[in-house]
Structures are given as C-alpha cells and as structure tokens.
Coordinates of C-alpha atoms in Angstrom, one line a residue:
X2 CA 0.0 0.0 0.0
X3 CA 1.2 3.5 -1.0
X4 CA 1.6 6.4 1.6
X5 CA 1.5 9.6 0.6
X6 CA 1.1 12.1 3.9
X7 CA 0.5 15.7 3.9
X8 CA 2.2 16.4 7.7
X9 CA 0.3 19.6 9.0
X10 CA 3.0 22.6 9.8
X11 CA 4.6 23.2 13.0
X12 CA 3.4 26.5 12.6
X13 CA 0.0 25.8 11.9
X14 CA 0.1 23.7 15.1
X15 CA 1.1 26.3 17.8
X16 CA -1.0 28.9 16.2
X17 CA -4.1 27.0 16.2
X18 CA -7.6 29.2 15.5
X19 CA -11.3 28.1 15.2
X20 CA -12.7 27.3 12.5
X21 CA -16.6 27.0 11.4
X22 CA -17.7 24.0 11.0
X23 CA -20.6 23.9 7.9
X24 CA -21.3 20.6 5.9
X25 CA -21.4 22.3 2.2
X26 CA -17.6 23.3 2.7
X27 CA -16.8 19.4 4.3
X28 CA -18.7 18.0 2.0
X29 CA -17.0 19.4 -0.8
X30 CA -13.6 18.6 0.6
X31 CA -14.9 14.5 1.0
X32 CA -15.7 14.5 -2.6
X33 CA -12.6 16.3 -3.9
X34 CA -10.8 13.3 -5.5
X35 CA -7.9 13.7 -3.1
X36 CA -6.0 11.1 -0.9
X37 CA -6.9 10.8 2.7
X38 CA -4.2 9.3 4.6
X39 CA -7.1 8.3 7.5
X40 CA -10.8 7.8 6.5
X41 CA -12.8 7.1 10.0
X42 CA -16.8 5.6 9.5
X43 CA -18.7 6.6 12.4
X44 CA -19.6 9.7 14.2
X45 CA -20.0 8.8 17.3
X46 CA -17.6 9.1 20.5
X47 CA -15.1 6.7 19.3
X48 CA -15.0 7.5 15.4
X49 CA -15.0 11.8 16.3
X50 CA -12.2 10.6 18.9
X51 CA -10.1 8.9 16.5
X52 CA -10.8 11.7 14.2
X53 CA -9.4 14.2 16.3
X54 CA -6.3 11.8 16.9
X55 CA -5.2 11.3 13.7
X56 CA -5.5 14.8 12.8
X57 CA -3.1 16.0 15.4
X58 CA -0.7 13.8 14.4
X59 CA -0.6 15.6 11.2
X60 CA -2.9 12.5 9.4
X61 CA -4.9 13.9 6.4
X62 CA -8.2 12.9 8.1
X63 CA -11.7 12.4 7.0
X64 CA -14.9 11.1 9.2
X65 CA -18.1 9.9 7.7
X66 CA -21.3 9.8 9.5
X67 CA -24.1 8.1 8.4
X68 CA -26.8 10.1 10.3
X69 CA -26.0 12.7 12.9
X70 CA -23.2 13.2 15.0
X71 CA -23.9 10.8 18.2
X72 CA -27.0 10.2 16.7
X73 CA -27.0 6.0 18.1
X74 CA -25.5 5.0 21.5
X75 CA -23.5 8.0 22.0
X76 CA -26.0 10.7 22.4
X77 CA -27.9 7.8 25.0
X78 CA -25.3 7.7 27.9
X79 CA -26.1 7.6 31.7
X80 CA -24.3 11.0 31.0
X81 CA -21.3 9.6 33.6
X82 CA -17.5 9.7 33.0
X83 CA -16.3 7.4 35.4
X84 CA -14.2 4.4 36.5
X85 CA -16.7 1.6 36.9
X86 CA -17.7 0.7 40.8
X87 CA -18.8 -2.3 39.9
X88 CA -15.7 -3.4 37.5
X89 CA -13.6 -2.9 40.5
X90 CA -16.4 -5.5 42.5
X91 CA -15.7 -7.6 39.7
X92 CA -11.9 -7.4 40.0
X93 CA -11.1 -5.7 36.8
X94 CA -8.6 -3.4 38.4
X95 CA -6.7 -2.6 34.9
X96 CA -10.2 -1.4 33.1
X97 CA -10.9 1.0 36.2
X98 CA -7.5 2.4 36.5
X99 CA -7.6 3.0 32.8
X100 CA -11.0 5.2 32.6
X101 CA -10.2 6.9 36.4
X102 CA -7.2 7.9 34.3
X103 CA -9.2 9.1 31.6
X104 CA -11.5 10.7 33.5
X105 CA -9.5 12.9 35.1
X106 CA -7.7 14.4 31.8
X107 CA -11.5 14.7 30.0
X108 CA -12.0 17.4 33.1
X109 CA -9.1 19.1 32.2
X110 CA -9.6 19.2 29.1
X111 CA -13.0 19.8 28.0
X112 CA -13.7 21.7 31.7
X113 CA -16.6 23.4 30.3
X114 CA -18.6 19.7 29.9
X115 CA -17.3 18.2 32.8
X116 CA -18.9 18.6 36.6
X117 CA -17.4 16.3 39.6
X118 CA -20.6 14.8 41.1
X119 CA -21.0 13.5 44.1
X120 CA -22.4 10.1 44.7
X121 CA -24.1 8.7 47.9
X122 CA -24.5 4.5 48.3
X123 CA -27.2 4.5 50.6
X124 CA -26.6 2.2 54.1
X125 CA -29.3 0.2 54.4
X126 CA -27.6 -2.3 57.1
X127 CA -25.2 -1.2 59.4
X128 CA -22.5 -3.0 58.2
X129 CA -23.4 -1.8 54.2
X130 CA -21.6 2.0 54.4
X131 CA -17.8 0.4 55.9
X132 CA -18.0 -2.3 53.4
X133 CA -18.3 0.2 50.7
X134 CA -16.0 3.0 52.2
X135 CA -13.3 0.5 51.6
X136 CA -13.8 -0.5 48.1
X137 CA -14.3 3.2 46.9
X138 CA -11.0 4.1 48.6
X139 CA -9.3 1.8 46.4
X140 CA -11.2 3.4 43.8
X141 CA -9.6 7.2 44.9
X142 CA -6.4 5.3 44.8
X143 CA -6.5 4.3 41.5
X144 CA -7.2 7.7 40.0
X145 CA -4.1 8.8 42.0
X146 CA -3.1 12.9 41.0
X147 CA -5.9 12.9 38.9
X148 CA -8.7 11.9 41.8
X149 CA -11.8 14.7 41.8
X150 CA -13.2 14.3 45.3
X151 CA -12.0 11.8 48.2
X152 CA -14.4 8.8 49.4
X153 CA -16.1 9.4 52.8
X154 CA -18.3 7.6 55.6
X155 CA -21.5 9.3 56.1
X156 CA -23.6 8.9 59.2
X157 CA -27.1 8.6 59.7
X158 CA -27.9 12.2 59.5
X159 CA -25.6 13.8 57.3
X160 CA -26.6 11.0 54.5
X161 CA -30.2 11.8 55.1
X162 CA -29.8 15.4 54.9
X163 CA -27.7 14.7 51.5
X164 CA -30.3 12.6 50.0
X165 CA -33.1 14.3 50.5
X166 CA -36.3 12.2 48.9
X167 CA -34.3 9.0 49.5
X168 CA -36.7 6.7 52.5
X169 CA -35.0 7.1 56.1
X170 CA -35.0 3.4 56.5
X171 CA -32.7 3.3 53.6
X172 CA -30.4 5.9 55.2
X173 CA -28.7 4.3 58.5
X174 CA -25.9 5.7 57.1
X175 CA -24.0 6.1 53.6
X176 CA -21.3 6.6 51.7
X177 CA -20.0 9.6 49.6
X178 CA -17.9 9.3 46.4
X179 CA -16.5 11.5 43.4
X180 CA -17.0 10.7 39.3
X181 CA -17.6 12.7 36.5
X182 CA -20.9 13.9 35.0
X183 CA -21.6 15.5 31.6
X184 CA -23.3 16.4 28.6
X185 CA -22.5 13.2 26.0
X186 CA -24.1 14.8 23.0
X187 CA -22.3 18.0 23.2
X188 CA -19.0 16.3 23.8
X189 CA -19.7 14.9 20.5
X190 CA -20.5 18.1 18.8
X191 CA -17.2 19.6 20.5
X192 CA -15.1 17.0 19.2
X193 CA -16.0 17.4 15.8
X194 CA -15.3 20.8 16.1
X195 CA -12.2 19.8 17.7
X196 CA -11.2 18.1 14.5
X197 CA -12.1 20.9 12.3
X198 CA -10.6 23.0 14.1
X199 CA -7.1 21.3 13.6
X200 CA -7.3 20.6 10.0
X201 CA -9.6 17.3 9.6
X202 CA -13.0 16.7 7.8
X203 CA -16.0 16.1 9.1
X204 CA -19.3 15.1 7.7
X205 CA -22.6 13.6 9.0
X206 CA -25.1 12.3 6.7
X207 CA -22.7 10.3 4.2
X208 CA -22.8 7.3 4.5
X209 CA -20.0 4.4 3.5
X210 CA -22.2 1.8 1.4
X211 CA -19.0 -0.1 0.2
X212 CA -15.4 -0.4 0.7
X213 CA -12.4 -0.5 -2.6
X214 CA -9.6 -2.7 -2.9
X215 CA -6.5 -2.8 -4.9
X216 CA -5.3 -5.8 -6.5
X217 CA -3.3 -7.1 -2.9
X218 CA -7.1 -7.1 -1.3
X219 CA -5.6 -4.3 0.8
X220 CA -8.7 -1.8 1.4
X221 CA -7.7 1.8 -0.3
X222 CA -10.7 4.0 -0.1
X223 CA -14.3 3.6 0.6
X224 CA -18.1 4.5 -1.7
X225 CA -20.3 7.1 -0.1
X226 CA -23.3 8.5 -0.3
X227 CA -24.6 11.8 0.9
X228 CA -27.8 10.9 1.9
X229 CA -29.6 14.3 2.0
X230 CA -28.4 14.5 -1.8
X231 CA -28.4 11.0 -3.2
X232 CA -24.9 11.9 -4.3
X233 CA -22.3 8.8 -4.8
X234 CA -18.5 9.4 -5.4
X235 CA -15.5 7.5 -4.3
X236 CA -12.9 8.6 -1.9
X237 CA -9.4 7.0 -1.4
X238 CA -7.7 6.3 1.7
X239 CA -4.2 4.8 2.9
X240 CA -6.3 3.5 6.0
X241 CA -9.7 3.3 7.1
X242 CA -10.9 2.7 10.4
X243 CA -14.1 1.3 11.4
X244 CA -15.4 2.9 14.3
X245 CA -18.9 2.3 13.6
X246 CA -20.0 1.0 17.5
X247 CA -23.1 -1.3 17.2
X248 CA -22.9 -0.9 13.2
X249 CA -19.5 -2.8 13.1
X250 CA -20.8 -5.9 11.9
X251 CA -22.6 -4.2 9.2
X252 CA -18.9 -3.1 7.6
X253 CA -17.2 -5.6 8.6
X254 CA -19.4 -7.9 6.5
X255 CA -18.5 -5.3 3.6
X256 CA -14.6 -6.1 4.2
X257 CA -15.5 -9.8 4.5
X258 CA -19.3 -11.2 3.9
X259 CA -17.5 -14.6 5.8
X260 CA -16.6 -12.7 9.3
X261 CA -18.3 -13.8 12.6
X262 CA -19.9 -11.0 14.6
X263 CA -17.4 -9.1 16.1
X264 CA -20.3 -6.9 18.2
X265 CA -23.0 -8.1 20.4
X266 CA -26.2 -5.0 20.9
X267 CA -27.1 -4.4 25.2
X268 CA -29.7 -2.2 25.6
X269 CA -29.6 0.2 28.3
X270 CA -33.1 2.3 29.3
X271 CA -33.1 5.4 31.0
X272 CA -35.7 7.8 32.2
X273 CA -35.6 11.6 33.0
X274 CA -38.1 12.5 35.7
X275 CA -38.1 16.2 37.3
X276 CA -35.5 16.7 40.4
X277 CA -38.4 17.1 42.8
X278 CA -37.7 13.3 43.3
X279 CA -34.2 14.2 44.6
X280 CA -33.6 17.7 44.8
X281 CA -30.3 17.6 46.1
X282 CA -26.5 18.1 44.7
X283 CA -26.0 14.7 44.9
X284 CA -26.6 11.6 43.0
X285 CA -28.2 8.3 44.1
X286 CA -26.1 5.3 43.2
X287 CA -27.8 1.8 43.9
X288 CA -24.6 -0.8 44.2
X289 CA -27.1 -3.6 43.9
X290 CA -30.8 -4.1 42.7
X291 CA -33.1 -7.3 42.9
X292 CA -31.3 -8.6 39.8
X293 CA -28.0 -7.7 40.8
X294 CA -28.0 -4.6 38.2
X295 CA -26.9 -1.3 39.3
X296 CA -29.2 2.0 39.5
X297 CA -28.2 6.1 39.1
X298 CA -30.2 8.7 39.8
X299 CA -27.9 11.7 38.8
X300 CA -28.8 15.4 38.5
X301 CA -29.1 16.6 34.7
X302 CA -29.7 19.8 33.2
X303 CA -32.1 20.6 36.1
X304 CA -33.8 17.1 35.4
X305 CA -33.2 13.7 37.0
X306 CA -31.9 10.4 35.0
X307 CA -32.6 7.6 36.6
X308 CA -31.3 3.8 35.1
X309 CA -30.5 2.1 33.5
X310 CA -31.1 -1.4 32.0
X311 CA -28.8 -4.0 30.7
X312 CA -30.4 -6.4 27.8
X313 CA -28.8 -7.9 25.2
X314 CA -30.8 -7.3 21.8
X315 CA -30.8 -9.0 18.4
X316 CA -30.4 -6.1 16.0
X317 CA -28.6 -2.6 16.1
X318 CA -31.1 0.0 15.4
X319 CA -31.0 3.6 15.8
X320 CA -34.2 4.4 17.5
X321 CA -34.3 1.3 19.5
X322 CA -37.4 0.8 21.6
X323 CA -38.0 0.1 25.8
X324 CA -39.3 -2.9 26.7
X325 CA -41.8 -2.6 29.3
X326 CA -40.1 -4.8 31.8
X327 CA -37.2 -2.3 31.7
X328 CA -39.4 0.5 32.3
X329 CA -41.0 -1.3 35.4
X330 CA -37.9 -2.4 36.7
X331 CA -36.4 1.5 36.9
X332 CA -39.5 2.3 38.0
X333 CA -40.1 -0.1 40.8
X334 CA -36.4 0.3 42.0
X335 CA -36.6 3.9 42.3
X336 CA -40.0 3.1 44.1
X337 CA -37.9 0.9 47.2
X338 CA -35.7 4.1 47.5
X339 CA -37.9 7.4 46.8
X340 CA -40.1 8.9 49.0
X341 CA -42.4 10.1 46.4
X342 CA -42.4 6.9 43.8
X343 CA -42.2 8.0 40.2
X344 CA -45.0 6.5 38.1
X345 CA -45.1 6.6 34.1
X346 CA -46.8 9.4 34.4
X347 CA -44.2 11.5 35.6
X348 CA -41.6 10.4 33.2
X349 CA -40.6 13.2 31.0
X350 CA -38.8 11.7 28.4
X351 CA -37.4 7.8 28.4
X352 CA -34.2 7.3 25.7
X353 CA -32.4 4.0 24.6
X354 CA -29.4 3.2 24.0
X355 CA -27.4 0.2 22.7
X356 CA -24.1 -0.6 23.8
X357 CA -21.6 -1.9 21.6
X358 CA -20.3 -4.7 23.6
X359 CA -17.5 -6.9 22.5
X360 CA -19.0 -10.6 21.7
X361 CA -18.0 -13.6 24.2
X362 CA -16.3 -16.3 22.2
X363 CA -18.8 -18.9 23.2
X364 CA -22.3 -16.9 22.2
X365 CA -22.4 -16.1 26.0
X366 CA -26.5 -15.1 27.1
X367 CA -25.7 -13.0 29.7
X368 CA -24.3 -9.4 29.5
X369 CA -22.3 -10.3 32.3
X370 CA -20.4 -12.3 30.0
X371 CA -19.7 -10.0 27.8
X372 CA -16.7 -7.5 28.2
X373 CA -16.9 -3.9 28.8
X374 CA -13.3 -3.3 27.4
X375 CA -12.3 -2.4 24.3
X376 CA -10.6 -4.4 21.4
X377 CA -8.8 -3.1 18.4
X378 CA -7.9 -5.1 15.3
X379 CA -6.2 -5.2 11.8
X380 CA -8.2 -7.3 9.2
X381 CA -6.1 -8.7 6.4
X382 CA -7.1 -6.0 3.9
X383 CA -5.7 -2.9 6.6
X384 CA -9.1 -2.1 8.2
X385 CA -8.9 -1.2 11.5
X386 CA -12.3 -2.3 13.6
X387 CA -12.4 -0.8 17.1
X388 CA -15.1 -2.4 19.6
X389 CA -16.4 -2.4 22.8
X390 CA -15.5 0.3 25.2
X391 CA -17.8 3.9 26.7
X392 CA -17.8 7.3 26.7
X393 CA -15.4 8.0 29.7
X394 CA -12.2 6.1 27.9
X395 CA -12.7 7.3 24.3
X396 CA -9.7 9.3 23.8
X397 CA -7.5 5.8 24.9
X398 CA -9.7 3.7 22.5
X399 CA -8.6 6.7 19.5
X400 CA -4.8 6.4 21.0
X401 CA -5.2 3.0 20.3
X402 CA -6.8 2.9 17.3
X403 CA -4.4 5.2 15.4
X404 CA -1.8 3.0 17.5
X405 CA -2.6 -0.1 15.9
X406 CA -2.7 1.1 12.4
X407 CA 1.0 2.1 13.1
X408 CA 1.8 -1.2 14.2
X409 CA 0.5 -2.9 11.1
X410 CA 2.7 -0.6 8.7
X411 CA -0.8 0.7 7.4
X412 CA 0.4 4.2 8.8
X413 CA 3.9 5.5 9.8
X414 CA 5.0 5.9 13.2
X415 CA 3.7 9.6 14.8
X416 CA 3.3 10.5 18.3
X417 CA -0.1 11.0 20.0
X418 CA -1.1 14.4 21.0
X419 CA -4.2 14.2 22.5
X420 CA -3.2 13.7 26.1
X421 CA -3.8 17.4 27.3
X422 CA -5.1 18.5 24.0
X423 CA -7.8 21.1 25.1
X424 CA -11.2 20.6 23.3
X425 CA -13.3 23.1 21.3
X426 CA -15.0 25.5 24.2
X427 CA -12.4 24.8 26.6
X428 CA -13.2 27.2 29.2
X429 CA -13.6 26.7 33.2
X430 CA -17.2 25.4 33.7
X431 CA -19.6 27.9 34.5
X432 CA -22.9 26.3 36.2
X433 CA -24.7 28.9 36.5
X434 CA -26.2 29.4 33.2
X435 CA -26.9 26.4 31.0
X436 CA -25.0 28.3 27.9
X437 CA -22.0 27.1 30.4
X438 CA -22.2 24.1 28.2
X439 CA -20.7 26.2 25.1
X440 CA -17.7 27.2 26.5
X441 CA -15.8 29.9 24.4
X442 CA -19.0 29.4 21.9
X443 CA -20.9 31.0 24.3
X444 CA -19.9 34.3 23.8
X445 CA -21.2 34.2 20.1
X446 CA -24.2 32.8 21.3
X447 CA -25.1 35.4 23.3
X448 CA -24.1 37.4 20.8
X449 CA -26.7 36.1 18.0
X450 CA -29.2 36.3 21.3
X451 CA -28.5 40.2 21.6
X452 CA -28.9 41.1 18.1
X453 CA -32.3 39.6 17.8
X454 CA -35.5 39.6 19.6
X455 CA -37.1 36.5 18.5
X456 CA -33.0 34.8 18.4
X457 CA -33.0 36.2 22.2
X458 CA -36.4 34.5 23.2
X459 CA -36.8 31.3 24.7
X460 CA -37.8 28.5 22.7
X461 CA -40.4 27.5 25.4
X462 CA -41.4 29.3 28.3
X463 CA -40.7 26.2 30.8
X464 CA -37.0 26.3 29.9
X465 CA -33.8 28.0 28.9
X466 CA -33.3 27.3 25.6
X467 CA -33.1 30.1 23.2
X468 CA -33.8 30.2 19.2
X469 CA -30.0 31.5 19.1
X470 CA -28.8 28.2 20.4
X471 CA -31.2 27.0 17.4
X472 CA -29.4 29.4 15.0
X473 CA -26.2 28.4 16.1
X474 CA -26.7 24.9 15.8
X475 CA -27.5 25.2 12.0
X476 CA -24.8 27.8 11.1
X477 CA -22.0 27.0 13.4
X478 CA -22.9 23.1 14.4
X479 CA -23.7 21.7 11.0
X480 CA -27.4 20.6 12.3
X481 CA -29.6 19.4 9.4
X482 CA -33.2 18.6 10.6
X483 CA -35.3 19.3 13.7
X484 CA -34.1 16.4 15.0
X485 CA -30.7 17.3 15.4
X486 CA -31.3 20.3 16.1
X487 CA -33.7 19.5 19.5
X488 CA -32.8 15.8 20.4
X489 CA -28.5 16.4 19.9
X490 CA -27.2 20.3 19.8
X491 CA -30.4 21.4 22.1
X492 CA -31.0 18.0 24.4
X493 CA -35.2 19.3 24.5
X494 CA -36.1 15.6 23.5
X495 CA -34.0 13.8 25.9
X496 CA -35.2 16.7 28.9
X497 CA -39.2 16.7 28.1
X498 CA -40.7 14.9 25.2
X499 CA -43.9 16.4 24.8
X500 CA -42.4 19.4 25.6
X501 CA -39.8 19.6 22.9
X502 CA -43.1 18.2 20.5
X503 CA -44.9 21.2 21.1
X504 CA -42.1 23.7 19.8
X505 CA -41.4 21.6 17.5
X506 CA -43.3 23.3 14.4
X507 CA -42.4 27.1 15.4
X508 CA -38.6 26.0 15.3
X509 CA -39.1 24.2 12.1
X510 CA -40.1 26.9 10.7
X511 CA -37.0 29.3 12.3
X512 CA -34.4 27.0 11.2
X513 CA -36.0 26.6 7.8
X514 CA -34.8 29.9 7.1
X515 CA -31.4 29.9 7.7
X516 CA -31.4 26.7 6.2
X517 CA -32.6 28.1 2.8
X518 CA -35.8 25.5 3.1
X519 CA -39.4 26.0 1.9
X520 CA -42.6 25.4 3.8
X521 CA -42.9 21.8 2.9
X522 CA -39.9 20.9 4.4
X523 CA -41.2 22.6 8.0
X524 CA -43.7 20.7 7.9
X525 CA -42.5 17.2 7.0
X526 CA -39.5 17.9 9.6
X527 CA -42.2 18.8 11.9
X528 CA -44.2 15.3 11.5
X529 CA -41.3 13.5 11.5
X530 CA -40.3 14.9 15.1
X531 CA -43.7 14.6 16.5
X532 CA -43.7 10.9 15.6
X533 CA -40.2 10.6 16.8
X534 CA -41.3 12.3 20.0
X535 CA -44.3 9.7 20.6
X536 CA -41.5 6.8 21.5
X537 CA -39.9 9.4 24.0
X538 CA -43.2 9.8 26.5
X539 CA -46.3 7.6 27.5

C-alpha cells in the first residue's frame, strides 16, 4: 500500500484558530478526489475521537457519518464519565485504572462539559456503608493525582440530609464518592469541532455503502453517499478505520461477507423524571438491585436520569425501543428508594441506548459475559475495527486505534497528542447558566441572542433554551433537521418529550430559514419529530 502524507506545519500547530464548522464546505472537501491518509466511519464518541487523533498527528483525516453526530448510543449515555464501581467489585482493576485515568484528563480538558458529582451509596444495614467506604478508597487510589473528590463515611444524619427524597429506613448511614458527569451529546459536537478545528474533515449524513480494494485485497478508499443529496463518489484512503459501534458488523461484512460478529447490541433504558424526586447536589447510586444490576439517579440539566437497564438485543437499530419490563424495573427500583415513587406518568422523556459490547467467544447469554473493554484489530485488507468500550475512555480507545494502524505498517509511526489537548470550548465550567455548556461558543451565542429579539427569546417558556442556540446549531454546528437540532445540539427531547413536541413546528419553521428550506420541508420535519417524540413519552 502506497503512503502519501501531507504532515500539518509546526506553525499551523502552535497557532491553532477556530474554525466553522458547515457541511457544504466538508462535504466538498470529502468528494474532492484527493488522498486521505485516514478515513474514519462513524460519528460517534469513538470515530469523532479517532478523528481528532489522527488529525493531530498531522494524518490527512476524514470522518463519515451516516446520520448525525452521536446520533446511536452515543448521544444515550447515563451521561457519567467514570471508573466503573462495579468493575472494580468484579476485580477488573486494569479497566478501572484506565478510565479513572481518563476521566481525570476529560476534566481538564473539556472543563466546560465536565462537573465532579458527588455520589451517595445508601446504608441500608449497618455494616453496608464500611463495606463500601473501603472498596471506593481503592477506587480514589486508583485515579491517584488525577482523583476529583476523596471517598467518605457518612452517618445517619448527614446521608439523610444529602439525599433528600431518599426513604430514612434506607439511610442508616452512607457513603459519599466523586465521578464525573456531563453532557455526552455536546462532547460529540465539541469533538467534531475539535477536529475541524485542527485541520480534519468532518461530515454527518454520508454514508460508506462499500469499501475499494487494490489488486493485494488491501482496502484503499471507501463508496459514499450523501444521503440528503443522493450523491455517490468514491474517496481514497491509505487506511480506514471502522469505528462504527453497534454498526461494526454491518462493515465488517463489507470487508469480509465470511466474518463472525465481532459486536454483540445491550440495551440500556433510561428515564428523566423532574428533580423534585431528589432535589439535592448529589446523586443516588444503587450498588445492587433485585437482579444484581446497578441503579443512578444523577442530576441533569435541572432534570433527573434515573437507570438504566442491561439487555442484550438482536439487532442494532437507531431508534431502539424500551421494553416494558425495563421500564417497570427503573421504576419499581426507584420506588424501594424514593419517598415520592415516580410512576409513568411522571416520566418526562425515556431514551435507549445500545451498547456496543465486544461478543463472548462462546455466544455467552448474559451481559455479564460479555466485556466492557475495548478491542482493536487489523483485518487482512488494513481495516482497522475498534469495539467495545464507553464514553469515559474514548480518547485511549482513539490512541489505540491510530496506535494499531501504526503497528500494522498501514500508517507510519507519529506520536499522539491528545493527552492534554484542550477541546473546542475549553473554558472553566460555569454552572450557573446552561449556555455554560458552550464554553468559548458562548460568547457568540449570546451574541446572536442580543442582536435579535425572536434569536434572544426562549424557545419555550418552561425552559432555557433560546432560538439562538437554534441558530447556532445550523450555522455554526452543522445541524440538518429538527431532530438534530432538539434531540442532539439542544437536548429538549432527551429533557421533556412532549415538551420539545410542542415547539417543534415554530422551530421548524426558524431553522428553515437559515437553512434556505421551503414550507414543505417545516412541515414534514415537523411530522417526522412529532412521531419521533411519541417513543420518547407515554
């Protein structure tokens, strides 16, 4: 296989400056015939990780996304960055060291996403609070310099005046520890800006529908198709990288129609109920259920998240659906622990997402079975597949990735950077206002917000949201429909369902402007959310 790298300058490098991010220009650059030295499929936290990667190693890089930016799993996260209690229970000491260690450089350097929550384990036996006290200490050792709060006994009354809404009995006393908490669709959005920023492409809504192979059967470029178009063109690459999550089998099979399922689909189900259920700082965090699972309850965006579920699924699907079992089991766990017992009819919004688990080598049944690391590995034609892993260690999974393809002589040997690269917005968090979340953006935002009376209005007079975040989620964040627009750059959908279903035609119509779009298209984006919002609420 040939190499030919374009390094980015030295120069270039120190003297780094934003750039916007708008799909016409990307788009244009994916179709220009040239060579990309790294092609990545898959937009989510893995693929926009590995994107940012290569790109700072002075890779010519290009990312295709079929559908949105963190449109699957990664935009359906219990919204944590952390080590994994129950990994360390399970004596996977290496996994948790590895995403503590992660952890802590994510808050460094995206401080504008990240908040250091505080977690209680409620006491329910007298012996239950010590037991635990010891474990988590382990846990603060493990993340060494880059710990974010230190472990501590709670006794019977300080644990009940931290969990407020949490049933006495369940209170004897408790146990207070650190992890990270943050906003998994913005990340995204951030590190594809990221990318931009230092000189890659990005572009959601292509998809790869084949891959190209020289006469060596060594892969050298990939067939898209931008799927708001219908446009197909070709685009060559020295290496690709499949990065596709729960999709991996579905590319894989394109490399080789003979490969076993490298990727097994877990479904996890979450639902946001209002904090009034647990209006304190802190989060709720069940070490054991009645089917040995473990519960949250953490504080998000002035809403609660309470789950999730673990059940392994047949097919990968985008909008995957609850079961009602998972539903009832959320609901009737939070019941044995809340004062006031959530019923449907209090949930707000209720997401889904599939983890992309690393399949057992024996067809294992139980997600138990089934490892929560991730694996990297070289297929005979050069494509690099990356499975398994989260949120919290996607920067090592990209490292290792990029690593990998080095190894295999499918790139040439270059350094990472990404250790303490800062990420687009970096800025210290500011809490206060929920345009926190947008960092340096935010500035701009307000901006747009000032300038305008109906871009400085809120969206919907319940919450914060302003038709400038709209505007700069088309112009600035490369949004393309409602949908992205509400569910990924503006999380309305995750927050409040019906909520976000009832603005959804006025902000159709505000978007369809700046997008250049007629009054058909308002409408059909606006039945299209509607019905998209009907799987989010009862």
């Amino acid at each position: 296989m040939s190499h030919v790298f374009r390094w980015v300058p030295v120069k270039f490098r120190k003297k780094l400056e934003k750039k916007h991010m708008k799909r016409q220009e990307q788009l244009e650059r994916a179709k220009s015939g040239e060579e990309w030295d790294v092609v990545v499929i898959g937009g989510g936290a893995t693929g926009l990780g590995i994107a940012v990667d290569a790109t700072t190693r002075g890779f010519k890089t290009l990312l295709l996304e079929r559908m949105d930016f963190a449109k699957g799993t990664s935009s359906r996260s219990t919204k944590l960055v952390h080590g994994g209690v129950r990994y360390l229970a399970q004596g996977d000491v290496a996994l948790v060291r590895e995403a503590l260690r992660e952890r802590g450089r994510l808050g460094k350097n995206a401080p504008h996403l990240f908040k250091s929550e505080a977690f209680i384990i409620p006491g329910e036996k007298w012996w239950t609070a010590p037991y635990y006290t010891f474990g988590l200490w382990l846990y603060d050792r493990l993340a060494g310099k880059l710990g974010i709060g230190r472990t501590r006994y709670l006794g019977k009354d300080e644990a009940n005046r931290l969990l407020q809404g949490v049933k006495p009995e369940k209170l004897r006393n408790g146990v207070c520890y650190y992890d990270g908490q943050f906003d998994d669709a913005r990340l995204a959005v951030n590190l594809a800006q990221t990318a931009v920023d230092h000189g890659a492409t990005v572009v959601n809504y292509c998809e790869v529908t084949g891959l190209s192979k020289n006469d060596a059967g060594k892969i050298n470029g990939v067939k898209a198709k931008d799927t708001l178009s219908g446009d197909t063109f070709d685009i060559k690459a020295n290496c690709v990288v499949n990065a596709t999550g729960v999709f991996t089998n579905e590319i894989n099979a394109m490399d080789n129609p003979d490969n076993m399922d490298g990727v097994v689909p877990s479904q996890g189900v979450h639902i946001v109920i209002d904090r009034e259920f647990l209006p304190g700082d802190s989060a709720l965090m069940v070490p054991k259920t009645s089917d040995g699972r473990v519960l949250f309850a953490v504080p998000w965006h002035d809403k609660l998240v309470v789950g999730t579920t673990d059940t392994l699924v047949k097919d990968a699907e985008y909008e995957p659906k609850p079961l009602e079992k998972e539903i009832d089991f959320i609901l009737n766990t939070a019941k044995d622990y809340l004062v006031k017992a959530p019923t449907r009819a209090d949930i707000k919004s209720v997401y889904v997402g599939l983890r992309p688990l690393a399949a057992p080598k024996e067809g294992g049944k139980s997600t138990k079975e089934v490892s929560r690391s991730h694996k990297v590995h070289v297929t005979p034609s050069g494509m690099v597949d990356i499975i398994g892993g989260k949120w919290t260690t996607y920067r090592q999974m990209a490292e290792d990735a990029v690593d990998a393809a080095i190894k295999e002589n499918v790139l040439p040997a270059k350094e990472c950077k990404t250790v303490d690269l800062k990420i687009h917005g970096h800025q210290p968090a500011d809490e206060k206002s929920h345009l926190g979340l947008y960092g340096s953006d935010r500035a701009a935002i307000e901006k747009l917000a000032a300038a305008d009376a109906k871009a400085g209005s809120k969206i919907h007079p319940d919450y914060p949201f302003l038709y400038a975040e709209a505007l700069w989620a088309v112009r600035e964040e490369m949004a393309q429909t409602l949908e992205d627009v509400l569910a990924r750059r503006i999380r309305f959908l995750f927050l409040d369902a019906r909520a976000a279903a009832e603005v959804a035609e006025d902000v159709a119509r505000y978007i369809a402007a700046e997008l250049g779009k007629d009054e058909a298209w308002g409408k059909e984006q606006t039945a299209s959310f509607r019905e998209l919002a009907k799987q989010y609420h009862f």
